[in-house]
Structure formats: C-alpha cells, structure tokens
Short mmCIF file of C-alpha atoms and ligand atoms in Angstrom, two decimals:
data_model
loop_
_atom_site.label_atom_id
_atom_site.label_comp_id
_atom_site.label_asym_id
_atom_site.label_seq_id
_atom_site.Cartn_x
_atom_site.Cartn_y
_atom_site.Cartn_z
CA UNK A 233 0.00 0.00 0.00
CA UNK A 234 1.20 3.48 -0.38
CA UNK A 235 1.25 6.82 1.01
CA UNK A 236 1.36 10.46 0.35
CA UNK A 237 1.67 13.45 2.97
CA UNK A 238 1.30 17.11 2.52
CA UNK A 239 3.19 19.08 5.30
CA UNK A 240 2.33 22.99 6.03
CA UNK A 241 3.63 24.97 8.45
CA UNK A 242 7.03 24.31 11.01
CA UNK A 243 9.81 22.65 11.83
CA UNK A 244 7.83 20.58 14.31
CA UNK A 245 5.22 19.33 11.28
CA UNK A 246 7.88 18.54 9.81
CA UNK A 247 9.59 16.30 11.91
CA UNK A 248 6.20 14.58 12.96
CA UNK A 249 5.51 14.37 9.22
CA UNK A 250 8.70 12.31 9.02
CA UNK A 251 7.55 10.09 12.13
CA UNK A 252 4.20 9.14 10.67
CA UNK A 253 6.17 8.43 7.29
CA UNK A 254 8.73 6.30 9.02
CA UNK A 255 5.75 4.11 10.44
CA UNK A 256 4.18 3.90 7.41
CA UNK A 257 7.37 2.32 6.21
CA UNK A 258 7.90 -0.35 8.93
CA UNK A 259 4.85 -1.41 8.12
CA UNK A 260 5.88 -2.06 4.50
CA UNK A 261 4.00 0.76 2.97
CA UNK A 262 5.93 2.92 0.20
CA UNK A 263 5.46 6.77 -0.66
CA UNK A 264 3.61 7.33 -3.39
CA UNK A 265 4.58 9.77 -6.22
CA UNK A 266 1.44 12.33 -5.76
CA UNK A 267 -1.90 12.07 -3.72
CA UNK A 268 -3.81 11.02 -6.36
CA UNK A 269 -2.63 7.78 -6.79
CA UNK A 270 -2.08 7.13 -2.84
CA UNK A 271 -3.99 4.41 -1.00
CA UNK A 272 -3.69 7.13 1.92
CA UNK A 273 -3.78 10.93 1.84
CA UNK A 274 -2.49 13.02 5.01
CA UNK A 275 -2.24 16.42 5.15
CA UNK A 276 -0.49 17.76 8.61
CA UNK A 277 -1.62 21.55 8.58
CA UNK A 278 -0.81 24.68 10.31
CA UNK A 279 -3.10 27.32 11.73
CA UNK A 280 -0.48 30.02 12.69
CA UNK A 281 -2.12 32.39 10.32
CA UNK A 282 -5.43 32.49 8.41
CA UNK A 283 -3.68 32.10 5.17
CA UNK A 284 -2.61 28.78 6.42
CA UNK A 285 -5.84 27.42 7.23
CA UNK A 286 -7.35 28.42 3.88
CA UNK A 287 -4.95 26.90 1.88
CA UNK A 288 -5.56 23.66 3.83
CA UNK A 289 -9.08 23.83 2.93
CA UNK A 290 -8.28 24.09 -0.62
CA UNK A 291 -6.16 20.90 -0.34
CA UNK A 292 -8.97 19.24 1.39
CA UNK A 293 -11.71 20.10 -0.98
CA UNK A 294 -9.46 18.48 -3.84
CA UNK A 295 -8.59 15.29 -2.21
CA UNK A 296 -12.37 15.26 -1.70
CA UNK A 297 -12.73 15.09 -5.03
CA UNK A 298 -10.25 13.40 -6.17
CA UNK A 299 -11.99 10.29 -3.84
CA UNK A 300 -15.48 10.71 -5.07
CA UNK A 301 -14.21 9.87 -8.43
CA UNK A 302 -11.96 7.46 -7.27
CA UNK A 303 -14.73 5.67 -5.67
CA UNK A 304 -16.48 5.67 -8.50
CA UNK A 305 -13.88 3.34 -10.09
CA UNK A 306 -14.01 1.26 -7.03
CA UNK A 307 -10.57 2.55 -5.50
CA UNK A 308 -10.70 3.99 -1.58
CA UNK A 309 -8.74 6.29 -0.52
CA UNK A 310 -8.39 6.97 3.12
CA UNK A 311 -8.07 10.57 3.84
CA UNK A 312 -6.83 12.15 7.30
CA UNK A 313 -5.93 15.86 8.46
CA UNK A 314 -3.06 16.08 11.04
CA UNK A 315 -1.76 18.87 12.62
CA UNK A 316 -2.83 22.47 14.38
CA UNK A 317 -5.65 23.36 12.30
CA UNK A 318 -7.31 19.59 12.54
CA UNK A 319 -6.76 20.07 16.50
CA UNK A 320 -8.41 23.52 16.22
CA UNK A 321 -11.43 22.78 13.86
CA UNK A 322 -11.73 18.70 13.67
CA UNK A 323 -15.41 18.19 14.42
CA UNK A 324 -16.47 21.01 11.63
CA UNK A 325 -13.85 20.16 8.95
CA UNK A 326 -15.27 16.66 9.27
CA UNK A 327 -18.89 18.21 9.00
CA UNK A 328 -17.91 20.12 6.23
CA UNK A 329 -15.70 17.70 4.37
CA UNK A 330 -17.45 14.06 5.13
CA UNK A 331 -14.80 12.61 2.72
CA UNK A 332 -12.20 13.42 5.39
CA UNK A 333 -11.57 9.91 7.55
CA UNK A 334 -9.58 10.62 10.13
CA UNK A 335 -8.62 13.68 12.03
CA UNK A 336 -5.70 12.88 14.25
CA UNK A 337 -4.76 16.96 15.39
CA UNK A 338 -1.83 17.42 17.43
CA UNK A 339 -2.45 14.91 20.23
CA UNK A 340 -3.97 11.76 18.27
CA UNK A 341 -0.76 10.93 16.53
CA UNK A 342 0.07 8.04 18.41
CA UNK A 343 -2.96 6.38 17.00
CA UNK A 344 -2.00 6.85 13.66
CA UNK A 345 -0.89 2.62 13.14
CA UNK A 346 -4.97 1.88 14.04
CA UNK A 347 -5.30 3.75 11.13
CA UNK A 348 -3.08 2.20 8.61
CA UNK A 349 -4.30 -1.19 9.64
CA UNK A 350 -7.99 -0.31 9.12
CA UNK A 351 -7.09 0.94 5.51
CA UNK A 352 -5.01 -2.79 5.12
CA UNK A 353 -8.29 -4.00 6.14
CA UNK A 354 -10.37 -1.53 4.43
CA UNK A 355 -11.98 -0.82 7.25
CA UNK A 356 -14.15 2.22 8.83
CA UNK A 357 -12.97 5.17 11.19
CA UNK A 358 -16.33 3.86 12.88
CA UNK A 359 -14.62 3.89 16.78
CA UNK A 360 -11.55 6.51 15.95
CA UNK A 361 -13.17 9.79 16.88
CA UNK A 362 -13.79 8.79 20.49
CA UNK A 363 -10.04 7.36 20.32
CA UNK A 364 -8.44 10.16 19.43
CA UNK A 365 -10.89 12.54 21.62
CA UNK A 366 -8.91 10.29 24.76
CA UNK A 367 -5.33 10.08 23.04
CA UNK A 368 -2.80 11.71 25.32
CA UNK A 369 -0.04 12.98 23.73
CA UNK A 370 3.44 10.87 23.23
CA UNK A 371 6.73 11.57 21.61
CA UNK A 372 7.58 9.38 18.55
CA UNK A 373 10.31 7.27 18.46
CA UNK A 374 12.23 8.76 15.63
CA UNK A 375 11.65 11.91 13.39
CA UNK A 376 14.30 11.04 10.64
CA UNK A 377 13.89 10.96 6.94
CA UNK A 378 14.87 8.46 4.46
CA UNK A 379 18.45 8.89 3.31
CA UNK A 380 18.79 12.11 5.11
CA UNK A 381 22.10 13.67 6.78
CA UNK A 382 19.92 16.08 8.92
CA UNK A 383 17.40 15.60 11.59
CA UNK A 384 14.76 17.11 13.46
CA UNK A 385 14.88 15.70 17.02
CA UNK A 386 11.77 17.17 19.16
CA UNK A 387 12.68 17.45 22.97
CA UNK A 388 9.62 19.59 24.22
CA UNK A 389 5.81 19.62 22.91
CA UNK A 390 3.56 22.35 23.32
CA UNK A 391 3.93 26.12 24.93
CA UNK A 392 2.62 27.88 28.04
CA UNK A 393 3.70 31.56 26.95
CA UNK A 394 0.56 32.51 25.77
CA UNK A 395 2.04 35.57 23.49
CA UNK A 396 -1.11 37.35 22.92
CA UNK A 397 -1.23 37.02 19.17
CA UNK A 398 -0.10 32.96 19.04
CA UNK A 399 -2.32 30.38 18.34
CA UNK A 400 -0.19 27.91 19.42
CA UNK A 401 -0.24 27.06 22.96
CA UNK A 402 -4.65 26.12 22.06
CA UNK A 403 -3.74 23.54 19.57
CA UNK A 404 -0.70 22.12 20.84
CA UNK A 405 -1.15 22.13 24.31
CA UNK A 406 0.88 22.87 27.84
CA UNK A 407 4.28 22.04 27.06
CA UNK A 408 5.88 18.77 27.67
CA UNK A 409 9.53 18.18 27.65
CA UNK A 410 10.64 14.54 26.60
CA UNK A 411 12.75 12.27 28.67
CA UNK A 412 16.46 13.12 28.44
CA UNK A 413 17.14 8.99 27.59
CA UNK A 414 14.60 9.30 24.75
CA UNK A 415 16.37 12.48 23.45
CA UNK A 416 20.41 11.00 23.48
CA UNK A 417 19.00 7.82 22.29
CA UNK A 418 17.34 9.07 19.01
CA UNK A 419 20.41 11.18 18.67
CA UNK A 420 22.53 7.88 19.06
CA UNK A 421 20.07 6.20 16.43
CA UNK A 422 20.21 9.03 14.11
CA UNK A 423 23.54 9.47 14.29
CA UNK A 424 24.43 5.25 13.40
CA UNK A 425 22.38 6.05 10.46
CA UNK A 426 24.34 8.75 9.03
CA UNK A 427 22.50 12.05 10.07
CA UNK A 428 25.64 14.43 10.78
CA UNK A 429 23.23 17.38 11.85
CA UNK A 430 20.58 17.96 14.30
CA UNK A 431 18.18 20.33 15.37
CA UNK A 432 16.50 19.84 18.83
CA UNK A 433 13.27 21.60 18.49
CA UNK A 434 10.28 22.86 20.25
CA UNK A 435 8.12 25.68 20.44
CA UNK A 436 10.16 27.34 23.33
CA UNK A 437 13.25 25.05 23.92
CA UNK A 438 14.59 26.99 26.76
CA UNK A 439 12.17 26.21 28.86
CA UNK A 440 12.80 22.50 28.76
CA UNK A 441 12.58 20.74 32.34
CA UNK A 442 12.54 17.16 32.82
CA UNK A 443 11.55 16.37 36.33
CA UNK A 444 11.47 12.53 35.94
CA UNK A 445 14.08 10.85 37.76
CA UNK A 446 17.15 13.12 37.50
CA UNK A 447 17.95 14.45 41.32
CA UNK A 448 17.23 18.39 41.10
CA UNK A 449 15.71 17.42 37.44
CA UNK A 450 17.09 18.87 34.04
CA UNK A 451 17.08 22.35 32.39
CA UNK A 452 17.69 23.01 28.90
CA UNK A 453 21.61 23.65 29.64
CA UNK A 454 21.70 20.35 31.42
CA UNK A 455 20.18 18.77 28.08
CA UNK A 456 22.67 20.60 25.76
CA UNK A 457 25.30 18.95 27.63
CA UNK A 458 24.06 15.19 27.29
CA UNK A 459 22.93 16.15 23.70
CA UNK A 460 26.69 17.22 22.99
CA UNK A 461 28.03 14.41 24.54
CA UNK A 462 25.93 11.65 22.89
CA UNK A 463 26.49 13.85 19.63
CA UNK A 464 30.36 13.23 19.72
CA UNK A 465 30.02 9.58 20.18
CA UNK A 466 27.74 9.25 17.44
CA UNK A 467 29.54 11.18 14.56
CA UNK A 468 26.88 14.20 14.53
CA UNK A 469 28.86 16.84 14.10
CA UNK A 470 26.66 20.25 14.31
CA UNK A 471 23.92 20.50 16.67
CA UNK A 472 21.24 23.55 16.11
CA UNK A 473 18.19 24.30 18.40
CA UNK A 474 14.61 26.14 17.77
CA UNK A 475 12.52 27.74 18.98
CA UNK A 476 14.42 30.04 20.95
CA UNK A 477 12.98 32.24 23.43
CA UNK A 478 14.57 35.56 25.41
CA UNK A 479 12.40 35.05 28.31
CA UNK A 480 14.03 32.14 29.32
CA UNK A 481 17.25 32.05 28.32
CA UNK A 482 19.93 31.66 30.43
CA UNK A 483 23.68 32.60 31.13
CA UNK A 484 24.25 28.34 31.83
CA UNK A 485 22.76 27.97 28.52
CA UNK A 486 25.08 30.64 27.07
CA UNK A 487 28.52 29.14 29.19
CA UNK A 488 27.04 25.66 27.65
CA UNK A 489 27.55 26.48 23.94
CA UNK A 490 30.59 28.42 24.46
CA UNK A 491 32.49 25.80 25.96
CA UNK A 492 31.30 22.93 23.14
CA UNK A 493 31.87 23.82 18.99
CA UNK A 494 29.24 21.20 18.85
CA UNK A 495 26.90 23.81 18.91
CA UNK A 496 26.26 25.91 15.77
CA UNK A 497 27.68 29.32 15.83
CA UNK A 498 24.16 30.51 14.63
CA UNK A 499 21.03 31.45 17.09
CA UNK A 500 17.47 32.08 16.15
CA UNK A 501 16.28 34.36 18.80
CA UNK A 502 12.89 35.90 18.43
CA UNK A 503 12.72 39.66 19.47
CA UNK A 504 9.08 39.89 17.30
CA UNK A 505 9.33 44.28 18.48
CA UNK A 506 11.38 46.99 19.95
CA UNK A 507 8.84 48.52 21.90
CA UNK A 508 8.40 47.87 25.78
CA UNK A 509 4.94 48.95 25.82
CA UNK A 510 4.21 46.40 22.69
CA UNK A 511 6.11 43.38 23.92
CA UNK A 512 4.50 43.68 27.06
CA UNK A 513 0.84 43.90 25.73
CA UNK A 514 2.23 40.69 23.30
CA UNK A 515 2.84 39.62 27.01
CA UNK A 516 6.72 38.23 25.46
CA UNK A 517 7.80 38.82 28.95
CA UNK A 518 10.99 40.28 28.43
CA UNK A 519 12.05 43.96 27.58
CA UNK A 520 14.19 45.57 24.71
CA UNK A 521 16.48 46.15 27.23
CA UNK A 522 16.84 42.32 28.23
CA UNK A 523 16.53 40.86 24.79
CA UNK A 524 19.73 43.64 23.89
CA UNK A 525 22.01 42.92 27.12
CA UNK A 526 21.35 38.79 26.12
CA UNK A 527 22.51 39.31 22.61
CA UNK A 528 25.46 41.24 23.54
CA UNK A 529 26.22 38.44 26.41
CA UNK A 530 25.74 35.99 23.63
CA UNK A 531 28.36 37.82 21.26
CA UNK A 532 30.75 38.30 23.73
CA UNK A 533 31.06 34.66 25.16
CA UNK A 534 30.94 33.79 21.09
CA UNK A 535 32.41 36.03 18.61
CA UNK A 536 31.33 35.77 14.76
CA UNK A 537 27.78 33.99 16.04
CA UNK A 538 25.24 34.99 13.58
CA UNK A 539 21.91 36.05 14.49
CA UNK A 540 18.39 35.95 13.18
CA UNK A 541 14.80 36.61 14.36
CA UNK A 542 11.30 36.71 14.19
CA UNK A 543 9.95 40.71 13.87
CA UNK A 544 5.96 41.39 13.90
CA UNK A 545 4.29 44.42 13.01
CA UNK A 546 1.11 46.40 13.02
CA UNK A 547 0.13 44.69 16.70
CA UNK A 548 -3.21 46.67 17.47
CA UNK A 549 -2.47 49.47 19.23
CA UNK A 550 1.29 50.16 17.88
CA UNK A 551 2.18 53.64 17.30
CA UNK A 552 4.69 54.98 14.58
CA UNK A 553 7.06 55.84 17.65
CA UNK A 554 6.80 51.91 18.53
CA UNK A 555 7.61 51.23 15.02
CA UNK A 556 11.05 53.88 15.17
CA UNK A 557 11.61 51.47 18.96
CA UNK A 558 11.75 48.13 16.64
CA UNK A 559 13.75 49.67 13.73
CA UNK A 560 16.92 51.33 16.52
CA UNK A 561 16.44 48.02 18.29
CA UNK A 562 17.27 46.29 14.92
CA UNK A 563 20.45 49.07 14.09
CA UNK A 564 21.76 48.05 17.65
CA UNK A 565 21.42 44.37 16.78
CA UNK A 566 22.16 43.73 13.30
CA UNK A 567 20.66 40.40 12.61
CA UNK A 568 22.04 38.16 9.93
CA UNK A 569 18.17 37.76 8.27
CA UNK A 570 14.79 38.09 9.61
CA UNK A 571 11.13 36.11 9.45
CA UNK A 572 8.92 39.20 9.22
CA UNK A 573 5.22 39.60 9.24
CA UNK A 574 2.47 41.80 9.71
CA UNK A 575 0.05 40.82 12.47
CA UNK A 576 -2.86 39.18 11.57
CA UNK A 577 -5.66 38.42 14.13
CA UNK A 578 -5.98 34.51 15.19
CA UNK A 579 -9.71 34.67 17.09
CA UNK A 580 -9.44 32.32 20.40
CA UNK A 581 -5.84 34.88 21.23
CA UNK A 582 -6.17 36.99 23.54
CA UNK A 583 -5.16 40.01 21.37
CA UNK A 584 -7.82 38.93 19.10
CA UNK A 585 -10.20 41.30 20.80
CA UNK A 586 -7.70 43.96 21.51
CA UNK A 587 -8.68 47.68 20.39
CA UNK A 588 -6.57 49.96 18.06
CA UNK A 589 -6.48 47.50 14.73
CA UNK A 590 -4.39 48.92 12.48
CA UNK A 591 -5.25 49.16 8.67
CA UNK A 592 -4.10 46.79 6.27
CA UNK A 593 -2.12 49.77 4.28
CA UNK A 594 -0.54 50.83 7.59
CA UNK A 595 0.80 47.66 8.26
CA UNK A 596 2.16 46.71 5.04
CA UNK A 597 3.81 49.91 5.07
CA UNK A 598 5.45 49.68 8.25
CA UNK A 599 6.48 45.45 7.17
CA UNK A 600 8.07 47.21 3.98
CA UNK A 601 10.10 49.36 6.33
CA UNK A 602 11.46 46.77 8.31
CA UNK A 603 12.10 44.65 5.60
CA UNK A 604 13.86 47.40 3.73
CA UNK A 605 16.38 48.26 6.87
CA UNK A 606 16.65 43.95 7.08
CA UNK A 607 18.02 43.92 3.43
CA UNK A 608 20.51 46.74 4.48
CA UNK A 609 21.90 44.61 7.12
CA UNK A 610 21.73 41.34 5.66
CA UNK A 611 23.68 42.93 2.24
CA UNK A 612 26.26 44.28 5.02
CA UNK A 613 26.85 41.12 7.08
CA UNK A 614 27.28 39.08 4.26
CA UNK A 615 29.67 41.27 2.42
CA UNK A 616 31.95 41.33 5.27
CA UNK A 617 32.01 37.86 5.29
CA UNK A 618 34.19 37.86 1.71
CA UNK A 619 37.31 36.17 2.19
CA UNK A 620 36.44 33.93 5.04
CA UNK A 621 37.47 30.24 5.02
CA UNK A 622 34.49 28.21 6.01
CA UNK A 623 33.36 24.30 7.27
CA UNK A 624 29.78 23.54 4.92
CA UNK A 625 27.85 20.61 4.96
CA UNK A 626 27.33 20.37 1.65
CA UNK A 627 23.08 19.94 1.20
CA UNK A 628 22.19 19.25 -2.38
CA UNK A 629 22.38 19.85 -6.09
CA UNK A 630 22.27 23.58 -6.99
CA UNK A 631 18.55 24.40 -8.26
CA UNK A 632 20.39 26.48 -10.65
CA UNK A 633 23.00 24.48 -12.14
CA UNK A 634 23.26 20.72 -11.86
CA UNK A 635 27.10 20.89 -11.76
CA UNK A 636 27.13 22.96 -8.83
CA UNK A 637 26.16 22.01 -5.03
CA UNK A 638 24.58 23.97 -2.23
CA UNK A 639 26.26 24.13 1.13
CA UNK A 640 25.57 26.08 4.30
CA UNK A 641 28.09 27.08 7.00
CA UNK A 642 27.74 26.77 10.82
CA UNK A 643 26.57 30.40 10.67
CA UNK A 644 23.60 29.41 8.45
CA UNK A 645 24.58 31.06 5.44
CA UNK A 646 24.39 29.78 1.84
CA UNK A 647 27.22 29.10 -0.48
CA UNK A 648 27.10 27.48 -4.23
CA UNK A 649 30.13 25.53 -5.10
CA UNK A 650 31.17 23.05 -7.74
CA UNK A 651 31.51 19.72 -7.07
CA UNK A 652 30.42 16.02 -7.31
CA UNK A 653 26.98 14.60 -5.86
CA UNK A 654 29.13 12.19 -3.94
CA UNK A 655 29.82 15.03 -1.39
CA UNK A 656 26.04 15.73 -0.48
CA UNK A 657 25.79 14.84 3.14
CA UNK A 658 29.27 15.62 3.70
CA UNK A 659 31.23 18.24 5.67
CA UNK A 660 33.99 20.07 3.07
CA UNK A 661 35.83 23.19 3.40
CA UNK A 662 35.93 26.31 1.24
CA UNK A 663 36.52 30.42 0.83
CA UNK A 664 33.76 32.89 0.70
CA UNK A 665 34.93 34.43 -2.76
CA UNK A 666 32.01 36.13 -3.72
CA UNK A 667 28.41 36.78 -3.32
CA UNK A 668 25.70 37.03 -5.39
CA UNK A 669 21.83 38.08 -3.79
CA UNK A 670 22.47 36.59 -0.53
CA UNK A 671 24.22 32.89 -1.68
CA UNK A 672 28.20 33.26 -1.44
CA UNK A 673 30.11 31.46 -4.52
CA UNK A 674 32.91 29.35 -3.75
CA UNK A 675 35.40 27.98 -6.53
CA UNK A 676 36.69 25.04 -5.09
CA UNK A 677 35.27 22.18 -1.82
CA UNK A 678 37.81 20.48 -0.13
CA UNK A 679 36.46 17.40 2.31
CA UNK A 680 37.24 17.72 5.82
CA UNK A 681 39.29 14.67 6.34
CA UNK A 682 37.13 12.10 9.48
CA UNK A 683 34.12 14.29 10.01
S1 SF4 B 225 6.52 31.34 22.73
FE1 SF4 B 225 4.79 32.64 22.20
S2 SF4 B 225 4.93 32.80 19.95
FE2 SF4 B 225 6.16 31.03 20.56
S3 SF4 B 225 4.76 29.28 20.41
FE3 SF4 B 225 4.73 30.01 22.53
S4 SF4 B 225 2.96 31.40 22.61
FE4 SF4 B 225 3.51 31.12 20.45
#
C-alpha cells in the first residue's frame, strides 16, 4: 500500500511528518509519487495564520474530489488531516468535508498505526473519533527521513507563553519536555544512520525541564550537555536548536555552547518588536532592554555567532514611535536575516479582541520598512564575510546548475560551489569568494578529512 503526505507549516510538522512516514514504512507501505494515486492521503496543517488554514481547505476540498471519483472506479482512498488546524477545527472540517476519515490533530498521533491497519483492512474510522478525543499525547520514536544527513529531534511539545497574538499554545497544548534517555538515544540512532546534523526543536526550547528521575531534574543547559556528549560519540557533528525564546534564556545555557563547537555558531532568537509597551501587551515577557544585554552576552562569550529573528508588526495598538523602537532596536542588533510579518488576528488569542487594529495599508507599510532596513543589514553582514574560510555541509544539487552544489556554514549562510553529488551529506571546506543576492560562490570544496 502506499502513502502520500502534505506538510504545512514548522519545523515541528515537519519532523512529525517524518515520524508518521517512518511508520508507514515499517509497516511495509511505500510513498507514493502524488496524492492522487495514494492508498492514503495526510495532510499535517498549520493554523499560525489564516492564510494557512485556507490553503488547507483548498487541499482538502481536492482530495475530496479526487476520492469521489476514485470511488467511483471502485478505488478507496483513506483521507486524514493532522496537525494544528485539525486540532483547532476537527469536528467542523469533518462536518464540512465528510470525505475526510480521520482527524488525528496534534495529540492523536500516536494512534496513527490503528489507522493504517484499518485501511489494510479496508476498514471504517467507525470507533476513531472517540479514540483520538482520549489520546494523550506521546513523543515518537524517531523523526528522521529516508536517506537524510539532517534531523529534526523534538525534545519539548507544546507552549505555556501565551504571546497574545499565538495560536499555538490552544492547539498544541501545555508544554511537555521529553525524557532526556529518549532524546540521546534518538540522537545515538540518528547518528548510526548517518545524520551528521541535528536540530533539537520545540516551540520554546529553553524552557525544557525534565523532572522525571534526574535528582534536582534537568534544564535546557543540562540537556545541551548530554545532547553534545551523545552527539560526539555518534559522529553528529553540528547540533542547532529552535525555537528560541529571550524570556528564558539563560547565562548556563550561554557558558554551555561556548564551551562545546558542537553547537552551531548561529542562534534564532525571536525579538518579534522593539517597543516595551508592545512586547509587554504581546505579554513576550521580556524587555528591549533584556533581549539587547542577552545578545550582547551571547556575542561576547561567542564572537562571529550569527543572528536571526522573528519581527511582527502592526500589533493593534502600535504607534509609529513603537515602530522607530523596533527599527533602533534592529540598528543596535544587526541580525544576519529576519522572518517578518504583519500581524494578523488569530480569534481564540487573547489580542484577538484587543482595540486599536491597524489598517491593512498601515501595516504593510510599516512590514516594507522593516524589511527594507533587514536587506541593508543582511547585504552588510554578508559582504563582510568575503574572504572567510568556512566548514559547509554540503546539502544538495544547486537548483540552478546541476554541476554545482549547495552548502551552508555553521553560521547558516548559503554558499554554491562546484563539485560532485558524492559530497552531499558531507562536511567540506571552502573560501567565501564572492556573493551574489544573498548565496556566497565558492570555486573550489575540499572534504574535511574524518568528520
Ligand atoms: S513562545 Fe509565544 S509565539 Fe512562541 S509558540 Fe509560545 S505562545 Fe507562540
């Protein structure tokens, strides 16, 4: 039998996408090559913004039709919606979509075998809805892909922040941080298997605690120190973490990296605005003032780090002089690239209902300020960078030119070099000699000797 997923949204649907896939596949099933020729359909959605959802319903609606017609020939096709916006809306997508099968959300995933074996069997969803309304959720096993050299490797589910604007902590929960042994042993089994890179990920990593059985329990520090030690016996070589989060991010966590090259010299750190008086009624629980004094503690205990971040605009309420707060904030900090976004309201948030919307123009306005200064920077960092000899693990075949292959450095930058296939997965060496839109070129890859 065969399958086909669609994956929207994160890193973390993502690397449950690969989870369901790899149980799929120890069952004997094999991926098909599109949806409409699958035996099973899942699509693992996102509702983070509106746009999201909507283009999840379009997917639905045509894998609705694609099994009315395929029923029609006699051919089932069992269809089932994973992920935030099935754990937000399951009972009326179901209403509205009968041809949808199974909705597993965020929580149900664990159930996901009964659901291959009823389509072996061709058998109903008749007692799955109940199932999944009682399914607690567990961590898989294993989040790697087939023949890949990078992994995903979840260590916490779920947020209790409550940023005012998120959707997140209502579909995915209170957090939960996985067992430390679960953690170093996928990272053992990953790493046996070839993966050379990891990311651990969560929605808020740093505020990881594991209470079960370690005297005192374990922070997120104390994890980056087991993770870096099972990583050197395994042959992963780079380690990279996200989501991370200012409010909770501490000095140990800072001393940890330092002391271990282990660690990528490239951090993710959301700021999302410069203004006090907007990341407090985002409720980010931090200040500018914090979130600048941690990035300059971060630089100074690791010189050359990059840094990039999450920047949100047009939060009801936000003035022009908020606005000027986020751009200085952004002079002082100079980060490498940016994810930026105008707000968009998410009803069930709590800003959802805040007064002092901003107009549509306004905000796009403002994001085309921001993204303007961004582009200054990014241009500016990368220049600088000319020159430098660099460690890449090389990633792929150039979309551009088939003799060339795509590599990215510790710091998370791009660089296009030639070279043969046989090197993808590998970790080479080569100069920054020039740059072109924000990819470096390279002339020559030299492999790193036993890495
Ligand atoms: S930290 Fe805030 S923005 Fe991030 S997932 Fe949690 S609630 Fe959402």
């Amino acid at each position: 039998m065969t399958y086909f997923f669609e994956t929207y949204g994160c890193q973390m649907n993502s690397a449950e996408s690969a989870a369901l896939a790899l149980v799929c596949r120890e069952r004997g099933w094999i991926a098909a090559d599109d949806g409409e020729s699958a035996d099973l359909v899942l699509l693992n959605t996102c509702s983070v913004r509106l746009t999201a959802e909507k283009r999840a319903l379009g997917r639905i609606a045509l894998y609705a039709a694609v099994k009315k017609k395929r029923l029609e020939r006699g051919r089932p096709l069992t269809l089932v919606l994973a992920g935030c916006m099935a754990q937000r809306l399951g009972k009326e997508l179901q209403a509205q979509f009968p041809a949808v099968d199974y909705v597993m959300g965020t929580a149900a995933r664990s159930l996901f075998p009964l659901i291959l074996e009823a389509a072996e069997k061709a058998l109903g969803p008749e007692t799955f809805p109940e199932m999944a309304e009682q399914a607690v959720f567990s961590f898989s096993p294993s989040h790697m892909e087939e023949r890949q050299f990078r992994s995903f490797v979840p260590i916490m589910h779920g947020c209790d922040n409550f940023c005012s604007y998120c959707i997140v902590p209502y579909v995915r929960g209170r957090e939960v941080s996985r067992d430390p042994r679960l953690i170093t042993g996928e990272i053992r089994l990953v790493g046996e298997r070839g993966v050379r890179e990891i990311t651990l990920l969560g929605q808020n990593v740093n505020s990881y605690r594991w209470n079960g059985g370690v005297s005192g329990g374990l922070d997120f520090a104390g994890l980056l120190r087991l993770a870096a030690a099972q990583a050197a016996q395994s042959g992963v070589r780079w380690v990279r973490f996200l989501s991370a989060n200012p409010r909770d991010f501490s000095g140990e966590t800072i001393r940890v990296m330092a002391e271990n090259p282990v660690f990528c010299r490239h951090l993710h750190l959301c700021v999302q605005h410069g203004s006090n008086r907007v990341l407090s009624a985002m409720n980010r629980g931090y200040t500018r003032e914090r979130y600048l004094g941690l990035i300059k503690e971060i630089r100074s205990a690791m010189p050359g780090i990059s840094l990039s971040t999450d920047i949100l605009v047009g939060f009801p309420g936000e003035t022009g002089e908020d606005l000027e707060q986020t751009l200085e904030l952004m002079e002082e900090a100079r980060f490498l690239y940016a994810y930026m976004y105008h707000y968009n309201p998410r009803e069930g948030t709590a800003a959802y209902n805040l007064p002092g919307r901003i107009s549509e123009e306004v905000k796009r306005e403002r994001l085309s300020r921001v993204i303007a200064l961004q582009k200054k920077h990014t241009a500016e960092l990368l220049k600088s960078r000319i020159g430098s000899r660099e460690r890449v693990l090389v990633e792929g075949i150039s979309r551009k030119n088939a003799d060339e292959l795509i590599t990215r450095t510790e710091r998370d930058e791009m660089a296009v070099v030639p070279g043969p296939v046989s090197m993808i997965g590998r970790f080479a060496e080569l100069t920054l000699s020039s740059l072109r839109g924000n990819t470096f070129r390279a002339k020559e890859l030299r492999i790193c000797p036993g890495v």
